[in-house]
mmCIF file of C-alpha atoms in Angstrom:
data_model
loop_
_atom_site.group_PDB
_atom_site.id
_atom_site.type_symbol
_atom_site.label_atom_id
_atom_site.label_comp_id
_atom_site.label_asym_id
_atom_site.label_seq_id
_atom_site.Cartn_x
_atom_site.Cartn_y
_atom_site.Cartn_z
ATOM 1 C CA MET A 1 73.343 165.944 109.736
ATOM 2 C CA ILE A 2 70.247 163.763 109.474
ATOM 3 C CA ASN A 3 71.172 162.796 105.889
ATOM 4 C CA ILE A 4 74.659 161.737 107.000
ATOM 5 C CA ILE A 5 73.252 159.516 109.779
ATOM 6 C CA PHE A 6 70.681 158.025 107.376
ATOM 7 C CA LYS A 7 73.330 157.199 104.744
ATOM 8 C CA ASP A 8 75.551 155.602 107.399
ATOM 9 C CA LEU A 9 72.632 153.438 108.554
ATOM 10 C CA ILE A 10 71.855 152.347 104.973
ATOM 11 C CA ASN A 11 75.493 151.334 104.417
ATOM 12 C CA LYS A 12 75.518 149.282 107.605
ATOM 13 C CA LEU A 13 72.332 147.465 106.616
ATOM 14 C CA LYS A 14 73.594 146.918 103.093
ATOM 15 C CA PHE A 15 76.741 145.106 104.201
ATOM 16 C CA LYS A 16 75.182 143.225 107.083
ATOM 17 C CA SER A 17 76.399 139.616 107.180
ATOM 18 C CA VAL A 18 73.943 136.831 106.443
ATOM 19 C CA GLN A 19 74.211 133.520 108.299
ATOM 20 C CA TYR A 20 74.342 130.578 105.863
ATOM 21 C CA LEU A 21 75.547 127.824 108.197
ATOM 22 C CA TYR A 22 73.895 126.167 111.177
ATOM 23 C CA ASN A 23 77.160 126.645 113.067
ATOM 24 C CA MET A 24 79.833 129.343 112.902
ATOM 25 C CA SER A 25 82.489 127.216 111.177
ATOM 26 C CA TYR A 26 83.433 129.903 108.677
ATOM 27 C CA GLY A 27 86.921 129.933 107.196
ATOM 28 C CA PHE A 28 87.237 126.124 107.079
ATOM 29 C CA PRO A 29 86.508 123.646 104.235
ATOM 30 C CA LYS A 30 82.838 122.626 104.149
ATOM 31 C CA TRP A 31 82.922 118.821 104.005
ATOM 32 C CA SER A 32 80.109 116.957 102.309
ATOM 33 C CA LEU A 33 77.975 114.743 104.532
ATOM 34 C CA ARG A 34 77.605 112.246 101.706
ATOM 35 C CA ASN A 35 80.006 109.907 99.934
ATOM 36 C CA ASP A 36 79.804 111.522 96.500
ATOM 37 C CA GLU A 37 81.979 108.908 94.781
ATOM 38 C CA GLN A 38 79.628 106.148 95.948
ATOM 39 C CA TYR A 39 76.747 107.600 93.929
ATOM 40 C CA ILE A 40 78.805 107.132 90.766
ATOM 41 C CA ARG A 41 79.819 103.576 91.653
ATOM 42 C CA GLU A 42 76.360 102.435 92.735
ATOM 43 C CA GLY A 43 74.404 104.332 90.086
ATOM 44 C CA GLN A 44 76.091 104.949 86.762
ATOM 45 C CA GLN A 45 78.630 102.110 86.953
ATOM 46 C CA LYS A 46 76.190 99.388 88.054
ATOM 47 C CA LEU A 47 72.790 100.135 86.527
ATOM 48 C CA LEU A 48 72.430 100.294 82.764
ATOM 49 C CA TRP A 49 69.371 102.554 82.823
ATOM 50 C CA VAL A 50 71.161 105.127 85.008
ATOM 51 C CA TYR A 51 74.148 105.104 82.651
ATOM 52 C CA ALA A 52 71.842 105.435 79.622
ATOM 53 C CA CYS A 53 69.853 108.361 81.061
ATOM 54 C CA VAL A 54 72.935 110.296 82.183
ATOM 55 C CA SER A 55 74.694 109.641 78.860
ATOM 56 C CA MET A 56 71.719 110.835 76.800
ATOM 57 C CA ILE A 57 71.395 114.059 78.792
ATOM 58 C CA SER A 58 75.111 114.859 78.867
ATOM 59 C CA SER A 59 75.510 114.052 75.168
ATOM 60 C CA ALA A 60 72.644 116.389 74.266
ATOM 61 C CA VAL A 61 74.166 119.171 76.370
ATOM 62 C CA SER A 62 77.610 118.758 74.828
ATOM 63 C CA ASN A 63 76.212 118.990 71.269
ATOM 64 C CA VAL A 64 74.977 122.553 71.766
ATOM 65 C CA ASN A 65 76.913 125.059 69.673
ATOM 66 C CA TRP A 66 77.572 128.273 71.590
ATOM 67 C CA CYS A 67 77.033 131.688 69.968
ATOM 68 C CA LEU A 68 78.314 135.132 70.937
ATOM 69 C CA TYR A 69 76.475 138.412 70.500
ATOM 70 C CA ASN A 70 77.321 142.069 71.011
ATOM 71 C CA LYS A 71 74.365 143.952 72.414
ATOM 72 C CA SER A 72 74.247 147.712 71.957
ATOM 73 C CA LYS A 73 72.861 150.157 74.498
ATOM 74 C CA HIS A 74 69.764 150.472 72.293
ATOM 75 C CA GLY A 75 69.058 146.726 72.623
ATOM 76 C CA ASP A 76 70.236 145.682 69.146
ATOM 77 C CA SER A 77 72.237 142.454 68.936
ATOM 78 C CA GLU A 78 74.979 141.618 66.467
ATOM 79 C CA GLU A 79 76.447 138.117 66.250
ATOM 80 C CA ILE A 80 80.206 137.799 66.596
ATOM 81 C CA GLU A 81 81.486 134.865 64.586
ATOM 82 C CA ASP A 82 85.198 135.016 65.385
ATOM 83 C CA HIS A 83 86.354 135.385 68.981
ATOM 84 C CA VAL A 84 88.769 133.633 71.326
ATOM 85 C CA ILE A 85 85.933 132.752 73.726
ATOM 86 C CA LEU A 86 84.117 130.909 70.916
ATOM 87 C CA ASP A 87 87.214 128.794 70.299
ATOM 88 C CA LEU A 88 87.296 128.041 74.010
ATOM 89 C CA VAL A 89 83.679 126.859 74.387
ATOM 90 C CA ASN A 90 83.214 125.283 70.939
ATOM 91 C CA LYS A 91 86.614 123.742 70.141
ATOM 92 C CA GLN A 92 89.291 123.218 72.795
ATOM 93 C CA ILE A 93 88.603 124.027 76.439
ATOM 94 C CA ASN A 94 92.168 123.200 77.494
ATOM 95 C CA PRO A 95 95.184 121.407 75.967
ATOM 96 C CA ASN A 96 93.976 118.023 77.249
ATOM 97 C CA MET A 97 90.236 118.202 76.657
ATOM 98 C CA THR A 98 87.847 119.221 73.909
ATOM 99 C CA SER A 99 84.997 121.592 74.648
ATOM 100 C CA ARG A 100 82.490 118.815 73.990
ATOM 101 C CA ASP A 101 84.101 116.561 76.604
ATOM 102 C CA PHE A 102 84.068 119.458 79.060
ATOM 103 C CA PHE A 103 80.344 120.158 78.765
ATOM 104 C CA GLU A 104 79.526 116.445 78.745
ATOM 105 C CA LEU A 105 81.362 116.018 82.057
ATOM 106 C CA TRP A 106 79.675 119.159 83.404
ATOM 107 C CA ALA A 107 76.228 117.650 82.801
ATOM 108 C CA THR A 108 77.358 114.232 84.063
ATOM 109 C CA TYR A 109 78.665 115.532 87.384
ATOM 110 C CA LEU A 110 75.513 117.594 87.924
ATOM 111 C CA ALA A 111 73.366 114.501 87.348
ATOM 112 C CA LEU A 112 75.466 112.249 89.593
ATOM 113 C CA ASN A 113 76.802 114.587 92.289
ATOM 114 C CA GLY A 114 74.637 117.659 91.917
ATOM 115 C CA LYS A 115 77.687 119.927 91.650
ATOM 116 C CA PHE A 116 80.467 120.855 89.259
ATOM 117 C CA PHE A 117 83.741 122.742 89.726
ATOM 118 C CA ALA A 118 86.227 124.095 87.195
ATOM 119 C CA VAL A 119 89.085 126.580 87.435
ATOM 120 C CA PHE A 120 89.991 129.424 85.031
ATOM 121 C CA ASP A 121 93.553 130.470 84.278
ATOM 122 C CA SER A 122 92.306 134.091 84.328
ATOM 123 C CA PRO A 123 89.136 135.618 85.820
ATOM 124 C CA VAL A 124 88.939 138.289 83.080
ATOM 125 C CA ASN A 125 89.944 136.679 79.787
ATOM 126 C CA PRO A 126 90.430 132.911 80.316
ATOM 127 C CA SER A 127 92.277 130.891 77.693
ATOM 128 C CA THR A 128 91.818 127.504 79.411
ATOM 129 C CA ILE A 129 89.351 125.978 81.865
ATOM 130 C CA GLU A 130 90.339 122.876 83.840
ATOM 131 C CA ILE A 131 87.837 120.508 85.474
ATOM 132 C CA LEU A 132 88.122 119.807 89.205
ATOM 133 C CA LEU A 133 86.763 116.491 90.498
ATOM 134 C CA PRO A 134 83.744 117.625 92.547
ATOM 135 C CA PHE A 135 84.127 115.031 95.317
ATOM 136 C CA PHE A 136 87.560 116.505 96.169
ATOM 137 C CA CYS A 137 86.305 120.120 96.212
ATOM 138 C CA LYS A 138 85.268 121.763 99.467
ATOM 139 C CA PRO A 139 83.998 125.372 99.469
ATOM 140 C CA ILE A 140 85.345 127.491 102.317
ATOM 141 C CA PRO A 141 82.400 129.527 103.663
ATOM 142 C CA GLU A 142 82.806 133.178 104.542
ATOM 143 C CA LEU A 143 80.341 135.130 106.636
ATOM 144 C CA ASP A 144 80.357 138.296 104.537
ATOM 145 C CA ASN A 145 80.733 136.883 101.003
ATOM 146 C CA PHE A 146 79.218 133.360 101.137
ATOM 147 C CA ILE A 147 82.498 131.687 100.130
ATOM 148 C CA LYS A 148 86.110 132.771 100.414
ATOM 149 C CA SER A 149 87.711 130.130 98.196
ATOM 150 C CA VAL A 150 87.500 126.481 97.138
ATOM 151 C CA ASN A 151 89.741 123.855 98.692
ATOM 152 C CA TYR A 152 90.915 121.080 96.334
ATOM 153 C CA ASN A 153 92.526 118.152 98.144
ATOM 154 C CA ILE A 154 93.583 114.876 96.483
ATOM 155 C CA ASN A 155 95.492 112.526 98.771
ATOM 156 C CA GLY A 156 97.045 115.390 100.706
ATOM 157 C CA ASN A 157 97.931 117.481 97.642
ATOM 158 C CA GLU A 158 96.002 120.578 98.653
ATOM 159 C CA THR A 159 95.290 123.782 96.756
ATOM 160 C CA ASN A 160 93.045 126.716 97.630
ATOM 161 C CA TYR A 161 91.573 128.430 94.570
ATOM 162 C CA SER A 162 90.255 131.980 94.814
ATOM 163 C CA LYS A 163 86.508 132.142 94.227
ATOM 164 C CA ASN A 164 87.164 134.511 91.291
ATOM 165 C CA LEU A 165 88.946 131.691 89.474
ATOM 166 C CA VAL A 166 86.378 128.967 90.145
ATOM 167 C CA LEU A 167 83.324 128.067 88.117
ATOM 168 C CA TRP A 168 80.913 126.518 90.634
ATOM 169 C CA SER A 169 77.655 125.078 89.351
ATOM 170 C CA LYS A 170 75.162 123.043 91.393
ATOM 171 C CA PHE A 171 71.607 121.827 91.825
ATOM 172 C CA ASN A 172 70.496 123.566 95.009
ATOM 173 C CA ASP A 173 69.919 121.537 98.148
ATOM 174 C CA PRO A 174 67.312 123.364 100.306
ATOM 175 C CA LEU A 175 68.860 121.869 103.456
ATOM 176 C CA ASP A 176 72.436 122.910 102.662
ATOM 177 C CA LEU A 177 73.279 125.929 100.506
ATOM 178 C CA TYR A 178 76.848 124.675 100.022
ATOM 179 C CA GLU A 179 75.794 121.243 98.783
ATOM 180 C CA GLY A 180 74.340 119.984 95.514
ATOM 181 C CA LEU A 181 71.273 117.742 95.363
ATOM 182 C CA SER A 182 71.525 115.552 92.263
ATOM 183 C CA PRO A 183 68.729 113.391 90.787
ATOM 184 C CA ILE A 184 70.830 110.328 91.685
ATOM 185 C CA LYS A 185 70.919 111.348 95.359
ATOM 186 C CA ALA A 186 67.161 111.865 95.389
ATOM 187 C CA MET A 187 66.578 108.354 94.020
ATOM 188 C CA ALA A 188 69.321 106.646 96.042
ATOM 189 C CA ARG A 189 66.903 104.264 97.778
ATOM 190 C CA THR A 190 65.485 103.116 94.434
ATOM 191 C CA ILE A 191 69.004 102.494 93.102
ATOM 192 C CA ASP A 192 70.032 100.626 96.264
ATOM 193 C CA THR A 193 66.890 98.472 96.045
ATOM 194 C CA GLU A 194 67.532 97.563 92.413
ATOM 195 C CA ASN A 195 71.207 96.773 93.062
ATOM 196 C CA ALA A 196 70.159 94.532 95.971
ATOM 197 C CA ALA A 197 67.611 92.762 93.745
ATOM 198 C CA ILE A 198 70.220 92.154 91.036
ATOM 199 C CA ASP A 199 72.684 90.821 93.620
ATOM 200 C CA TRP A 200 69.972 88.565 95.058
ATOM 201 C CA ASN A 201 69.129 87.139 91.619
ATOM 202 C CA LYS A 202 72.784 86.500 90.820
ATOM 203 C CA ASN A 203 73.445 84.844 94.173
ATOM 204 C CA SER A 204 70.300 82.772 93.738
ATOM 205 C CA LEU A 205 71.569 81.507 90.377
ATOM 206 C CA ASP A 206 75.025 80.899 91.818
ATOM 207 C CA ASN A 207 73.427 78.779 94.546
ATOM 208 C CA SER A 208 71.559 76.311 92.315
ATOM 209 C CA GLY A 209 68.841 78.780 91.435
ATOM 210 C CA VAL A 210 66.676 77.756 94.411
ATOM 211 C CA PRO A 211 66.149 79.175 97.893
ATOM 212 C CA ALA A 212 68.300 77.815 100.679
ATOM 213 C CA GLY A 213 67.356 74.559 102.385
ATOM 214 C CA ILE A 214 68.680 72.567 105.286
ATOM 215 C CA LEU A 215 70.984 69.547 105.234
ATOM 216 C CA ALA A 216 70.351 67.529 108.389
ATOM 217 C CA MET A 217 73.001 65.090 109.642
ATOM 218 C CA LEU A 218 73.031 62.953 112.784
ATOM 219 C CA ASN A 219 75.664 64.172 115.275
ATOM 220 C CA PRO A 220 78.185 65.423 112.676
ATOM 221 C CA THR A 221 81.692 66.504 113.584
ATOM 222 C CA GLU A 222 83.116 69.872 112.529
ATOM 223 C CA GLN A 223 85.157 68.135 109.842
ATOM 224 C CA GLN A 224 82.031 66.416 108.451
ATOM 225 C CA ILE A 225 80.117 69.702 108.371
ATOM 226 C CA GLN A 226 82.940 71.455 106.515
ATOM 227 C CA ALA A 227 83.330 68.568 104.086
ATOM 228 C CA ALA A 228 79.563 68.577 103.405
ATOM 229 C CA LYS A 229 79.640 72.338 102.653
ATOM 230 C CA GLU A 230 82.561 71.971 100.254
ATOM 231 C CA LYS A 231 81.000 69.002 98.462
ATOM 232 C CA TRP A 232 77.659 70.796 98.183
ATOM 233 C CA GLN A 233 79.307 73.867 96.631
ATOM 234 C CA GLU A 234 81.265 71.709 94.221
ATOM 235 C CA ASN A 235 78.381 69.485 93.077
ATOM 236 C CA TYR A 236 75.273 71.652 93.296
ATOM 237 C CA ALA A 237 76.157 75.374 93.346
ATOM 238 C CA GLY A 238 76.389 77.576 90.259
ATOM 239 C CA LYS A 239 74.408 77.858 87.050
ATOM 240 C CA ARG A 240 76.033 74.754 85.528
ATOM 241 C CA ASN A 241 74.639 72.541 88.275
ATOM 242 C CA VAL A 242 71.034 73.746 88.169
ATOM 243 C CA ARG A 243 68.536 70.856 88.655
ATOM 244 C CA THR A 244 71.332 68.367 89.380
ATOM 245 C CA PRO A 245 69.912 65.465 91.467
ATOM 246 C CA ILE A 246 70.967 65.581 95.111
ATOM 247 C CA ILE A 247 72.718 62.472 96.405
ATOM 248 C CA LEU A 248 73.624 62.260 100.097
ATOM 249 C CA ASP A 249 76.213 59.696 101.173
ATOM 250 C CA SER A 250 76.218 60.524 104.885
ATOM 251 C CA GLU A 251 74.570 58.150 107.319
ATOM 252 C CA LYS A 252 71.058 59.246 108.294
ATOM 253 C CA ALA A 253 71.307 62.543 106.382
ATOM 254 C CA THR A 254 68.262 64.304 104.938
ATOM 255 C CA TYR A 255 67.702 67.489 102.939
ATOM 256 C CA GLN A 256 64.666 69.736 103.316
ATOM 257 C CA SER A 257 64.046 72.727 101.064
ATOM 258 C CA PHE A 258 62.710 75.957 102.596
ATOM 259 C CA GLY A 259 60.920 77.227 99.509
ATOM 260 C CA ILE A 260 59.991 76.734 95.890
ATOM 261 C CA ASN A 261 62.483 76.756 93.057
ATOM 262 C CA GLN A 262 62.670 79.136 90.054
ATOM 263 C CA VAL A 263 60.692 76.794 87.772
ATOM 264 C CA GLU A 264 57.815 76.544 90.267
ATOM 265 C CA MET A 265 57.825 80.300 90.804
#
């Protein structure tokens, strides 16, 4: 009788649910708190060094040739040179994508979004694996089994994939077990600062290459102010008009610079 009670207690402890969310919103898609697409636009698509680093890493990953071994119960390993799974991971991952493209995108999405999703056509013996865009994938948490399925929603076209059919890879975020913390997210402030600096330099060149100054006019009308702005943009703004002498034709008008120009700097 004691053994029966003990075994029942062990089973209850073994299958005890573990809380993974701050709230109890299980059974619903877990939305990301970040704009994952923005990291791609602001990082890889704007900064050459980000693009170069991600490309070098993903290219190196995609060039790995996968091998398959059969391991006996005694620990001996024998290489298998001809198998359908080798064709899948080394040649053609699906009818529309080579295996190299697949693994290159895998590494790219991990670097940029910190997570990667793909779906098998079979959980036992897959013949194709299709990539899912990670910023449209939302895991559906489950109290007993971590996740129940993965929700894939593009412009209202929604599909729920069983977790047995989904390949889910991520860099762990210690603050959110359902999120992925990519290197790009960790250095977001550095990327934003560099993008702002590049924009500032370009706008500085577009505006005569010097800091802004003030054009003072005596009692101007709104029409005179607008006309002065348009004429200034036409005659002095842009890289073609750098160092063009300033000529003011308004009565009692003066110009005072607020700073030093690029040559002086």
